Tab-separated table of C-alpha atoms and ligand atoms in Angstrom:
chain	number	residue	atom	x	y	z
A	210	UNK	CA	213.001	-116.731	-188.815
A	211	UNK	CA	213.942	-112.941	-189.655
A	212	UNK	CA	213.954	-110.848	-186.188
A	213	UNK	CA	213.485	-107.345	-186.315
A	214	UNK	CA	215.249	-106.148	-183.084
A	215	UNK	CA	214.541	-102.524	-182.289
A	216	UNK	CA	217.478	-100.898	-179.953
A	217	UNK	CA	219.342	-104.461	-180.873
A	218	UNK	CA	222.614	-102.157	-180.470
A	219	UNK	CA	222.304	-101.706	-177.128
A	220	UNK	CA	223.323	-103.733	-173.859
A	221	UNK	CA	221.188	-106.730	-174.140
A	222	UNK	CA	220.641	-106.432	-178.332
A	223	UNK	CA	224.214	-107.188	-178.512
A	224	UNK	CA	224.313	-110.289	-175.987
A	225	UNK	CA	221.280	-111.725	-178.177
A	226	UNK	CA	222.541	-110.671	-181.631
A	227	UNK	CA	225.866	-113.167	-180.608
A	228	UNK	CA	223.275	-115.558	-179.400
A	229	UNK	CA	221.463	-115.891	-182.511
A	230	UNK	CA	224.195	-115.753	-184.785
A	231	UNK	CA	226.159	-117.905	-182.777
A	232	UNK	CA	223.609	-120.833	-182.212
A	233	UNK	CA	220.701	-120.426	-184.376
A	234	UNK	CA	220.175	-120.090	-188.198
A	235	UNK	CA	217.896	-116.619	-187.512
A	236	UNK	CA	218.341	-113.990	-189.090
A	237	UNK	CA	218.656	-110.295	-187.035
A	238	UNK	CA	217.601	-107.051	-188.510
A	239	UNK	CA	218.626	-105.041	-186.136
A	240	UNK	CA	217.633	-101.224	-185.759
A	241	UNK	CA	219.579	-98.898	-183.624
A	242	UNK	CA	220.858	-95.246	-183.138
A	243	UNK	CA	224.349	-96.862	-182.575
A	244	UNK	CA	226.130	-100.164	-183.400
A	245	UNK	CA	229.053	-99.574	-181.304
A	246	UNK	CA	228.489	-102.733	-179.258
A	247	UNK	CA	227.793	-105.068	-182.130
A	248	UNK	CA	229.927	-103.856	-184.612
A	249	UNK	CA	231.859	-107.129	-184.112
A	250	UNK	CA	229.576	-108.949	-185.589
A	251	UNK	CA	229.018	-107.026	-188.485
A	252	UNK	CA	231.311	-107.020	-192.077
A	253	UNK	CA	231.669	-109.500	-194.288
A	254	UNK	CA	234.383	-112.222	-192.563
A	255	UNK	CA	231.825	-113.894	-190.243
A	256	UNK	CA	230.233	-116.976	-191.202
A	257	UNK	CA	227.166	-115.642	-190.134
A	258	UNK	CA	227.788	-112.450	-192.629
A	259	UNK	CA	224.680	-112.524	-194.667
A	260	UNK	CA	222.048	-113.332	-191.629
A	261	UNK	CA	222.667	-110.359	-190.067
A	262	UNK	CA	222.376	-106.608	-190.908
A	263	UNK	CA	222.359	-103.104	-188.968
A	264	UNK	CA	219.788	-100.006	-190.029
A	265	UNK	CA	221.028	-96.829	-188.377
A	266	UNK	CA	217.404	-95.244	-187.507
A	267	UNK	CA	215.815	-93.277	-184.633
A	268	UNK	CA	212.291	-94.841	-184.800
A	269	UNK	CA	211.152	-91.736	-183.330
A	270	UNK	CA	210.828	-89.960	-186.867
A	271	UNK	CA	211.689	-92.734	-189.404
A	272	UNK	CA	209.044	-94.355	-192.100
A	273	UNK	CA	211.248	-97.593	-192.900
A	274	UNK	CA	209.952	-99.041	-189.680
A	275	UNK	CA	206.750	-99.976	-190.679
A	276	UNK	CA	208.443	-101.507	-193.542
A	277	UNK	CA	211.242	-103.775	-191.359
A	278	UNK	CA	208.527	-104.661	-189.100
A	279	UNK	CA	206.208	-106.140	-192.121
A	280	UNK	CA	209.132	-108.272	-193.784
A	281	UNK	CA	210.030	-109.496	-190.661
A	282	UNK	CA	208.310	-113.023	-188.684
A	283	UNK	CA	208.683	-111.478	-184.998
A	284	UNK	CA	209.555	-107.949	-183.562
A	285	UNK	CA	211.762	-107.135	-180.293
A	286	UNK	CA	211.337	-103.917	-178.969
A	287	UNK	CA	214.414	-103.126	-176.536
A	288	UNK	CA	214.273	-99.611	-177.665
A	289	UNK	CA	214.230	-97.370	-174.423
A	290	UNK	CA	215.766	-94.636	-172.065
A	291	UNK	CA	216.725	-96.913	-169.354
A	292	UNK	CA	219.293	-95.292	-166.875
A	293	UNK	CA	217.223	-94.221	-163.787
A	294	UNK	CA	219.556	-91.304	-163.905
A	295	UNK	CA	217.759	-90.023	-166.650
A	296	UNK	CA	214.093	-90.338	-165.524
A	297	UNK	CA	213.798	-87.613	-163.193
A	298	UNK	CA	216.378	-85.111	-164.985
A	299	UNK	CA	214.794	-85.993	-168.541
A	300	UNK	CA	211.270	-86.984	-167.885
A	301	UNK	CA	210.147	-86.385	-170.885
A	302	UNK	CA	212.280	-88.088	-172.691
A	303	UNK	CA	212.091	-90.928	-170.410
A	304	UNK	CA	208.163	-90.764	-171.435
A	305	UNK	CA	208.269	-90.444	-174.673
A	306	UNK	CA	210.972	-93.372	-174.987
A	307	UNK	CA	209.427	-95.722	-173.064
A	308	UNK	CA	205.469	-95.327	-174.124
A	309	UNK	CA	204.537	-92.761	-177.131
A	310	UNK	CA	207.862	-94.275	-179.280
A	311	UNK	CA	206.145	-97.933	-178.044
A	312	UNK	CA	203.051	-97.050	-179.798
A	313	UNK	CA	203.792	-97.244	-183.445
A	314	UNK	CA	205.434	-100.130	-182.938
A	315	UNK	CA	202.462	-102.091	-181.183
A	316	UNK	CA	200.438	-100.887	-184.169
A	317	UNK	CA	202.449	-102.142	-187.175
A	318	UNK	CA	202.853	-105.263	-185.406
A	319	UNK	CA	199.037	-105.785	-184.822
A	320	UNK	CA	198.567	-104.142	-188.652
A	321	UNK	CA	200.690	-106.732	-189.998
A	322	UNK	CA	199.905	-109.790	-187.636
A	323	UNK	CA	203.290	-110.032	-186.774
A	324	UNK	CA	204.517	-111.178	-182.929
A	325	UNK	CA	205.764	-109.028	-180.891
A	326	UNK	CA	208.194	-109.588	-178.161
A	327	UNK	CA	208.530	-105.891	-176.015
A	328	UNK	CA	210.905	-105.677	-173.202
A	329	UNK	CA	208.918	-104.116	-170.298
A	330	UNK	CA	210.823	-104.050	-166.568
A	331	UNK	CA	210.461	-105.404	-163.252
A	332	UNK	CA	210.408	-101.236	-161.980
A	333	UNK	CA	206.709	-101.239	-163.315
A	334	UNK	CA	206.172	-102.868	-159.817
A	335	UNK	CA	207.250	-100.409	-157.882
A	336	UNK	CA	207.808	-100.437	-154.061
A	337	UNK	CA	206.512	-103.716	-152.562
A	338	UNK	CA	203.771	-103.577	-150.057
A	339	UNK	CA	206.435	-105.159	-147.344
A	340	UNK	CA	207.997	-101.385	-147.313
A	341	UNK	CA	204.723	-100.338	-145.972
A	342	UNK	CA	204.589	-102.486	-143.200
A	343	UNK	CA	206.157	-102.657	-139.586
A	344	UNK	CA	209.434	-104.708	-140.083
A	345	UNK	CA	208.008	-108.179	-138.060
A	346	UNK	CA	205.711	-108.023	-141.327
A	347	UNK	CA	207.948	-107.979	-144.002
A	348	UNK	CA	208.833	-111.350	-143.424
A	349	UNK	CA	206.263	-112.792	-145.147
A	350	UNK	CA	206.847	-113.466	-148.887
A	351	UNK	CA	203.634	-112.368	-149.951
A	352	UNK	CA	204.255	-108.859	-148.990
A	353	UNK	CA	207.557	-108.149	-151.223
A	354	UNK	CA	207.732	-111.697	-153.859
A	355	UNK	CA	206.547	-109.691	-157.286
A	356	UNK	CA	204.117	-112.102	-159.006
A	357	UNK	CA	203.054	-111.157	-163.173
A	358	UNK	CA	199.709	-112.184	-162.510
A	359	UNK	CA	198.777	-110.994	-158.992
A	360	UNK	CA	200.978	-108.170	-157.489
A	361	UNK	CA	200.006	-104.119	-157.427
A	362	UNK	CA	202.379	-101.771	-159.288
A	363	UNK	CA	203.035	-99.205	-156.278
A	364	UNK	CA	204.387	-96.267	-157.408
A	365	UNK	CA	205.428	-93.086	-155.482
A	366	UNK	CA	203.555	-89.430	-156.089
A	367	UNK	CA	204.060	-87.307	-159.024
A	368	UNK	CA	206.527	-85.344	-158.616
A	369	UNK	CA	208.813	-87.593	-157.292
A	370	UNK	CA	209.741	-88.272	-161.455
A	371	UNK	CA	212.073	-91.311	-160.795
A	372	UNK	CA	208.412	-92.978	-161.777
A	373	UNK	CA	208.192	-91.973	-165.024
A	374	UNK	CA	209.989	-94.630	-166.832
A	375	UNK	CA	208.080	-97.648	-164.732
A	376	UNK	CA	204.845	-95.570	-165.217
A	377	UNK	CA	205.600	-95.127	-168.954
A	378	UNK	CA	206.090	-98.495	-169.285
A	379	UNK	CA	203.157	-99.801	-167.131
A	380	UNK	CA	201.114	-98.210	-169.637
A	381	UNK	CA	202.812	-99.665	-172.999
A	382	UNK	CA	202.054	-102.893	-171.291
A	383	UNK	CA	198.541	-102.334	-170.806
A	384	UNK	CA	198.579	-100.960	-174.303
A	385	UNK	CA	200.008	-104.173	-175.314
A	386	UNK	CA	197.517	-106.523	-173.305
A	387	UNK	CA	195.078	-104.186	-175.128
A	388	UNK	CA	195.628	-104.678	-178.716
A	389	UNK	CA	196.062	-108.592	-177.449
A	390	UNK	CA	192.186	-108.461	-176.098
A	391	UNK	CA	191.070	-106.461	-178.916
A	392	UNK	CA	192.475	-107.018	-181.689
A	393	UNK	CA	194.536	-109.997	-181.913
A	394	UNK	CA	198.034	-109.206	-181.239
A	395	UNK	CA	200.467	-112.027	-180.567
A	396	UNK	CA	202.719	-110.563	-177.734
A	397	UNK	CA	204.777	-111.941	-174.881
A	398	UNK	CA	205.874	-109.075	-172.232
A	399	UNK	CA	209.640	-109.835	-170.984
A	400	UNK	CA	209.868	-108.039	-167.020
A	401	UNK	CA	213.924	-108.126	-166.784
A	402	UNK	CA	215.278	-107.875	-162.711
A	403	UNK	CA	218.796	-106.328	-162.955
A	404	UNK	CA	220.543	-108.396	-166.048
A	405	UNK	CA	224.638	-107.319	-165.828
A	406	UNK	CA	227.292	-108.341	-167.503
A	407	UNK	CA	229.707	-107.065	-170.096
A	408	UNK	CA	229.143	-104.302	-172.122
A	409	UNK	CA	226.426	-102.755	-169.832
A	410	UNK	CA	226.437	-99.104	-170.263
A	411	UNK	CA	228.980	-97.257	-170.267
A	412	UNK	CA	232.325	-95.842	-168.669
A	413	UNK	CA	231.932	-91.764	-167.895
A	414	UNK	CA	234.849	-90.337	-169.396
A	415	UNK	CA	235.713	-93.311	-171.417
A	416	UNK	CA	233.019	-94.316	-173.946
A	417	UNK	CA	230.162	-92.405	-172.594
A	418	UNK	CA	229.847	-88.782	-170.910
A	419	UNK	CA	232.311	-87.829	-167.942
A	420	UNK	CA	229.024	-86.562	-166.406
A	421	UNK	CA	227.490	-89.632	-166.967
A	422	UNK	CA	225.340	-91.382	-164.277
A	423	UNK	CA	225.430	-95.062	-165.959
A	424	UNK	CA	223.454	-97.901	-163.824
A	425	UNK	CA	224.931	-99.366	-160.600
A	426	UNK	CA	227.595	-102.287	-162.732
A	427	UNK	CA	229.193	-99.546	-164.624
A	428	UNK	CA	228.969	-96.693	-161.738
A	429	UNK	CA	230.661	-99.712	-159.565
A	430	UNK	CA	233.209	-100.425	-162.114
A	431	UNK	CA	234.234	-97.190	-163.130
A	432	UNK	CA	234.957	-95.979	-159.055
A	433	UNK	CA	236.951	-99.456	-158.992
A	434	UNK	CA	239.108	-98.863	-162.619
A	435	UNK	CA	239.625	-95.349	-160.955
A	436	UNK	CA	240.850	-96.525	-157.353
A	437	UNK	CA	237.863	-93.821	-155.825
A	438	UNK	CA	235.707	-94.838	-153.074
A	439	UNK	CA	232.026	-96.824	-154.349
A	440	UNK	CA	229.154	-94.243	-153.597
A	441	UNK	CA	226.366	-96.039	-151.973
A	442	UNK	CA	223.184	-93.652	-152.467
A	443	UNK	CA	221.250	-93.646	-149.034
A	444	UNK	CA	223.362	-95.840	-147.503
A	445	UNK	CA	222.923	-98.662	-150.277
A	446	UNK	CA	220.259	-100.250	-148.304
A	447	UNK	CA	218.053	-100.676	-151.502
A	448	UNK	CA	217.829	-104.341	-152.403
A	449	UNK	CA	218.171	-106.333	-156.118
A	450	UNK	CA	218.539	-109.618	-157.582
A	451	UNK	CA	220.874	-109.240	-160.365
A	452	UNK	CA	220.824	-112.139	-163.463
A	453	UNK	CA	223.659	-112.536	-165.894
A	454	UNK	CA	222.589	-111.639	-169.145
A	455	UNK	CA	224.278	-114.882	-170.605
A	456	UNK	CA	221.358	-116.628	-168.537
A	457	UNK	CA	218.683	-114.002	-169.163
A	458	UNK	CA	219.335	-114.883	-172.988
A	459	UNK	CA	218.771	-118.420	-172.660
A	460	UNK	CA	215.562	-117.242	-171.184
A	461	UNK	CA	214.556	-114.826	-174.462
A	462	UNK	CA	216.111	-117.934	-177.070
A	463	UNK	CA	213.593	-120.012	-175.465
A	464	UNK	CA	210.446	-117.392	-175.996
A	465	UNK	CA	211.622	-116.505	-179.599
A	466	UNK	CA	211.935	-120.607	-180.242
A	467	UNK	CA	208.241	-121.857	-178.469
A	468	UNK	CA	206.286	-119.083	-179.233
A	469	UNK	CA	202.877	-121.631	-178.545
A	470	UNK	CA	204.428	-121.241	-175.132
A	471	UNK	CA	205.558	-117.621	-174.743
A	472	UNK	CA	202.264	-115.661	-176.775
A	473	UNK	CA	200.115	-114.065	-174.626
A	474	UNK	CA	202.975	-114.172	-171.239
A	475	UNK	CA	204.324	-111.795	-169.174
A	476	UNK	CA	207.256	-113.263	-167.661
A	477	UNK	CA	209.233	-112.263	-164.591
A	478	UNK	CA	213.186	-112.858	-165.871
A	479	UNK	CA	215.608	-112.937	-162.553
A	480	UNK	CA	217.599	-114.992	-160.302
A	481	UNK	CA	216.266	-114.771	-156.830
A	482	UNK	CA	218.775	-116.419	-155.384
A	483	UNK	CA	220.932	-113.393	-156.577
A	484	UNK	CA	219.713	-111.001	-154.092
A	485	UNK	CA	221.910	-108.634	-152.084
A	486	UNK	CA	221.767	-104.808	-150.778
A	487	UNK	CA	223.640	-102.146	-152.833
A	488	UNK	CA	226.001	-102.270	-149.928
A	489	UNK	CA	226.790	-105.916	-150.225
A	490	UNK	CA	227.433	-105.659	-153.675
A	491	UNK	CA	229.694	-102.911	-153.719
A	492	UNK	CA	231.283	-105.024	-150.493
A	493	UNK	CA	231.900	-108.024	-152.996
A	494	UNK	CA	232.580	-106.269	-156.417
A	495	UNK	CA	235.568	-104.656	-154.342
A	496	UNK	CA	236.640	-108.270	-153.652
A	497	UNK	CA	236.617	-109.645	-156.757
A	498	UNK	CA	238.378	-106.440	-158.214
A	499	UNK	CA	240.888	-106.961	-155.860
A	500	UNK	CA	241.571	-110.310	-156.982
A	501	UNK	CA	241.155	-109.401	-160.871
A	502	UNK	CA	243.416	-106.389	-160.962
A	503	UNK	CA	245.650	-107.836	-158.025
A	504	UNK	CA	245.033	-104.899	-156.135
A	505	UNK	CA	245.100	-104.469	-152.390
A	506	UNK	CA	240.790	-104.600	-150.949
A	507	UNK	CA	242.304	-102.224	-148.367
A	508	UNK	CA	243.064	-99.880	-151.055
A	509	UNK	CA	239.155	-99.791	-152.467
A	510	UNK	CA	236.297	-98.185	-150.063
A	511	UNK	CA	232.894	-97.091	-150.023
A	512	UNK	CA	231.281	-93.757	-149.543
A	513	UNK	CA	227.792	-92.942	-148.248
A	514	UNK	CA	226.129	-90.281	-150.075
A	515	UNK	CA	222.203	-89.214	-150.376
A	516	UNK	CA	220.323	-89.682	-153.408
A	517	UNK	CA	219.401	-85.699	-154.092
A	518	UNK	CA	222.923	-85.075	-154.212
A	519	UNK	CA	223.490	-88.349	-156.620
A	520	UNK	CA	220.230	-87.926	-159.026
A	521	UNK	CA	218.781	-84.767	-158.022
A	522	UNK	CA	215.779	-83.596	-156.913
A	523	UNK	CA	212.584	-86.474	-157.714
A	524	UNK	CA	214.705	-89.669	-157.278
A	525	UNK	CA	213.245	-92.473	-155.570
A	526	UNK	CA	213.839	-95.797	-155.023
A	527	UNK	CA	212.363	-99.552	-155.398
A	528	UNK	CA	212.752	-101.042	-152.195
A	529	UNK	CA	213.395	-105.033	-153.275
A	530	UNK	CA	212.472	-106.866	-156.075
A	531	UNK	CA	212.344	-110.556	-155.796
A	532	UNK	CA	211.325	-112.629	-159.172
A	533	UNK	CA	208.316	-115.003	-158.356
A	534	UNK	CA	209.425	-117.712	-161.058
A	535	UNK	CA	206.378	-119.867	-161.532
A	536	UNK	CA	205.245	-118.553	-165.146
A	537	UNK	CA	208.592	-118.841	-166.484
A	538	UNK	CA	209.071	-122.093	-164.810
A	539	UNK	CA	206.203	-123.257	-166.154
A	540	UNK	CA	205.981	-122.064	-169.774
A	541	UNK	CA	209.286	-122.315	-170.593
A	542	UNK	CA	211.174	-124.399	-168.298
A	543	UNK	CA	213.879	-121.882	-168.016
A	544	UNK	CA	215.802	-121.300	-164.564
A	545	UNK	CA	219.227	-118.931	-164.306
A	546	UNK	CA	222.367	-120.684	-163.441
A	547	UNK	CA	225.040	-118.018	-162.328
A	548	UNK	CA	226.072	-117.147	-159.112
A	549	UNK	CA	226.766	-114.006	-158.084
A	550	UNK	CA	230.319	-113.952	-157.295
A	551	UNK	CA	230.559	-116.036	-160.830
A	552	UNK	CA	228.426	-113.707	-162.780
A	553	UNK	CA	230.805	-110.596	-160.803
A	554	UNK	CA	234.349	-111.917	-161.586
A	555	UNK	CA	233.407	-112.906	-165.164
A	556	UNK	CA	232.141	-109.070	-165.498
A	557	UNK	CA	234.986	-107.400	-163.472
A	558	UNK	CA	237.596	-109.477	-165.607
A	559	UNK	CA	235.988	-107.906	-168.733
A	560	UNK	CA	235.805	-104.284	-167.455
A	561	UNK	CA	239.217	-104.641	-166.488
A	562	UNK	CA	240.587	-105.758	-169.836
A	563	UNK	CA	238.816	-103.148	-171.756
A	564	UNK	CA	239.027	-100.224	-169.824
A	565	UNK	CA	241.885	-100.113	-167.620
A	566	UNK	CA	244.706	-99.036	-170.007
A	567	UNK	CA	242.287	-95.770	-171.308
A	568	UNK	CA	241.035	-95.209	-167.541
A	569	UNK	CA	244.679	-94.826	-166.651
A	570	UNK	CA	245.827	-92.537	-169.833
A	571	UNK	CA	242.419	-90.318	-168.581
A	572	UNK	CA	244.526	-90.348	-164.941
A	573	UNK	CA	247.445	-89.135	-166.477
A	574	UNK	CA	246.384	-86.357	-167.932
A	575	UNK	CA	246.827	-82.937	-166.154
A	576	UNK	CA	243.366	-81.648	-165.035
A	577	UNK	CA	242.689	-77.991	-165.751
B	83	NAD	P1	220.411	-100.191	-173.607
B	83	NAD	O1	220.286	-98.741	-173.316
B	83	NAD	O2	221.774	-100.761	-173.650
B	83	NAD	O3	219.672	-100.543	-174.967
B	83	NAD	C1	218.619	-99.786	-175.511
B	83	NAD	C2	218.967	-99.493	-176.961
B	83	NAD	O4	217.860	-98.807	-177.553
B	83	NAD	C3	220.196	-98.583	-177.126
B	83	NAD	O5	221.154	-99.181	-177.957
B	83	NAD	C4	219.631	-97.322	-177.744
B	83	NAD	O6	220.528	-96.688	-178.659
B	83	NAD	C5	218.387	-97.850	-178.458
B	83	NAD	N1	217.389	-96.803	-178.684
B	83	NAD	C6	216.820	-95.999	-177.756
B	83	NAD	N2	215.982	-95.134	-178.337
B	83	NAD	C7	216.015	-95.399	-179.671
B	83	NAD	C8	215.365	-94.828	-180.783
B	83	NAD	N3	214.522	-93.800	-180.664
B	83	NAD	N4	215.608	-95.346	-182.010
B	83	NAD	C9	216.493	-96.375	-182.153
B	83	NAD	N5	217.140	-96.946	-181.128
B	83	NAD	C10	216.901	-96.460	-179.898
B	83	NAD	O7	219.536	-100.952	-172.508
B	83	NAD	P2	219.352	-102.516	-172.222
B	83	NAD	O8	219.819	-102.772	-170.840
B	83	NAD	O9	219.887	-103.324	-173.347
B	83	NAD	O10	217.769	-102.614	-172.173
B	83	NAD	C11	216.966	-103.074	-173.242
B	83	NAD	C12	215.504	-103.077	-172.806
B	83	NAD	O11	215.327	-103.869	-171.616
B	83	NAD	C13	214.956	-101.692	-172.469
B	83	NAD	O12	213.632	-101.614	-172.938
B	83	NAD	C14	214.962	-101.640	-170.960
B	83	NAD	O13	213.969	-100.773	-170.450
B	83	NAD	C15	214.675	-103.101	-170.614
B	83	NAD	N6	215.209	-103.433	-169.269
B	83	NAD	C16	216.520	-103.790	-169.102
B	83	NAD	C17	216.967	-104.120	-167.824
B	83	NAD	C18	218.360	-104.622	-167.574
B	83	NAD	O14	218.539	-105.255	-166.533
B	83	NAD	N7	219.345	-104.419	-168.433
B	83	NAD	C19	216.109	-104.034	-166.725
B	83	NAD	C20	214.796	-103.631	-166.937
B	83	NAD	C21	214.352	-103.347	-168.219
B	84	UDP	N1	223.246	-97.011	-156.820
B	84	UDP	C1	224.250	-96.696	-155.882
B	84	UDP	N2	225.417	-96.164	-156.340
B	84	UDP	C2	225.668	-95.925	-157.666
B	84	UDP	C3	224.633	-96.261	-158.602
B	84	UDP	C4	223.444	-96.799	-158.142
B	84	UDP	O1	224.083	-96.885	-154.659
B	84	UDP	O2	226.758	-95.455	-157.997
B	84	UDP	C5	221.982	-97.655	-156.330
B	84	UDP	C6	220.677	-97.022	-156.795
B	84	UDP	O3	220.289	-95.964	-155.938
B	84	UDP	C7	219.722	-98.220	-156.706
B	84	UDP	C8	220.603	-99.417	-157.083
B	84	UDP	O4	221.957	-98.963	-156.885
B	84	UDP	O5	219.295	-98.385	-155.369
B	84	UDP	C9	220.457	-99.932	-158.502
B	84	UDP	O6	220.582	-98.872	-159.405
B	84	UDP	P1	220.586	-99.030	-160.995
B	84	UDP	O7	220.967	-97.711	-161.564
B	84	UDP	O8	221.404	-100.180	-161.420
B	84	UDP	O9	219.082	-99.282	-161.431
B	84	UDP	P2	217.732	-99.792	-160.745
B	84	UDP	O10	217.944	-101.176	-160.237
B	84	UDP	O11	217.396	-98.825	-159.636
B	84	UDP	O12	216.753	-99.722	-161.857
């Protein structure tokens, strides 16, 4: 099967690009602004050399997309603006990334009758309807469990623009489902919870921006490579269930392989036995940093700080999000294996070995 992946380049492109030239005889045609993170792959020494290939291309403004799309058996969209820092300082951007760039897309797919898998998120849920409710009625599952099929997508007002990016893509789902009821296409929707693990993001100052505001892994990791406190915005209360993206592509592999079984899904992707508060898991990354870069825990700490002076003005936050797990269950037979603390030291050990050396030449230079 050729796969054209759109924004293959990025965090979770590159885990699936090793996937599928690892353990499959697809081949990738992978579309990105940047190869940085698959550029391993690529050149002519791998075995896999002539399955796949990289076109540098903003599909924002490019006509060979149409053209990829049409050669090509199934489409992933990953393309997106994705880093909540961005959605209420760059809201239009954050727009026009995750919905108008969507559209073309959608339509050469349904043009061509070609399948499309598009990588919504669980955000376009919202706040659950537990963080509503008194606190003796949160208990109850069916007030914060996210179901595909069943649950509102509770959003806050307008000008509280942290919204824009699950709004945006709320509606390129719906645009999806449309072009489904109307017209044919062959879609499945993939809603990831929190997938981490190596090569998520970036490092401010490193390989990305020293003003930078990457999500929570990287933030995490690049306080702990620098030996400052962990900055828990509001108090780190917020809670997630984070999946490691080794799992999480077992989960897309299967979708890509059964597509009798994936067409026409939106599926939930977590581990909800993976939940903790921000706090906790700055509490336990500190741990396992510890033990990776045998420093002292004692020497590691956490800071409290509030969100406006984190993000800015328009930040807001997603309560929980739990993964209800039947439709995947069901479909695909797919259920994550990794433990946190697993999924955490495997991470840490990477971020460790690749970043620690240039963190501490950025230490060691003289500050102006
Ligand atoms: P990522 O930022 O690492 O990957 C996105 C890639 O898209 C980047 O490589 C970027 O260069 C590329 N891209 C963006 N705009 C482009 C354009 N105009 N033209 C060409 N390439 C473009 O993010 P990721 O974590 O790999 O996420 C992939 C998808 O999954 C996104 O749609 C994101 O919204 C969704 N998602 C991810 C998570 C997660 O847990 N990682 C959670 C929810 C949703
Ligand atoms: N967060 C934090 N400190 C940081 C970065 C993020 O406390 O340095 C919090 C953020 O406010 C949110 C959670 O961690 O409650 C997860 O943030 P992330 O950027 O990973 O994305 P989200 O899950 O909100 O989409």
């Amino acid at each position: 099967m050729s796969i054209c992946m759109i924004g293959g380049g990025g965090f979770i492109g590159s885990h699936l690009c090793e996937k599928l030239m690892a353990e499959t005889s697809h081949k990738a045609v992978v579309v990105d602004v940047s190869s940085e993170k698959i550029n391993h792959l690529l050149g002519e020494s791998h075995p896999w050399s002539s399955r796949i290939e990289f076109h540098h291309m903003n599909i924002k403004n490019d006509s060979r997309l149409e053209t990829l799309i049409k050669a090509s058996d199934l489409t992933i969209n990953l393309a997106a603006i994705c880093t909540p820092a961005d959605y209420n300082t760059r809201p239009l951007d954050t727009i026009f990334s995750n919905f108008i760039d969507a559209i073309p897309v959608i339509k050469y797919c349904t043009d061509n009758n070609k399948r499309l898998i598009h990588f919504s998120t669980c955000e376009v849920y919202g706040k659950t309807i537990g963080s509503f409710l008194p606190h003796e009625f949160r208990k109850d599952p069916k007030y914060y469990m996210l179901k595909e099929d069943v649950s509102p997508c509770i959003f806050g007002p307008v000008e509280k623009q942290r919204w824009s990016y699950a709004c945006a893509k709320q509606m390129t789902d719906r645009l999806i489902y449309a072009e489904h009821a109307e017209n044919g296409l062959k879609f499945t929707i993939v809603r990831p919870y929190n997938w981490i693990g190596p090569r998520m993001d970036f490092i401010p100052g490193v390989d990305g921006p020293c003003d930078g505001v990457p999500r929570v892994l990287a933030c995490f990791s690049n306080n702990l490579l620098r030996g400052e406190p962990l900055k828990l915005v509001d108090g780190g209360r917020s809670q997630r269930t984070f999946l490691y993206v080794k799992d999480a592509i077992e989960a897309v592999l299967l979708m890509i392989d059964n597509p009798e079984r994936a067409n026409g899904q939106i599926f939930n992707v977590g581990n909800p036995d993976n939940e903790v508060s921000v706090k906790e898991l700055a509490e336990l990354m500190i741990q396992v940093y510890a033990k990776v870069a045998s420093v002292p825990a004692s020497s590691l700490s956490t800071l409290d700080v509030s969100s406006e002076e984190f993000y800015g003005k328009g930040y807001d936050d997603s309560d929980r999000r739990i993964p209800d797990m039947t439709i995947i269950t069901r479909q695909l037979g797919w259920k994550p294996k990794t433990p946190l603390n697993k999924l955490l030291d495997d991470t840490l050990q990477y971020q460790h070995q690749t970043y620690s050396n240039a963190i501490k030449k950025v230490l060691s230079k003289p500050s102006n």
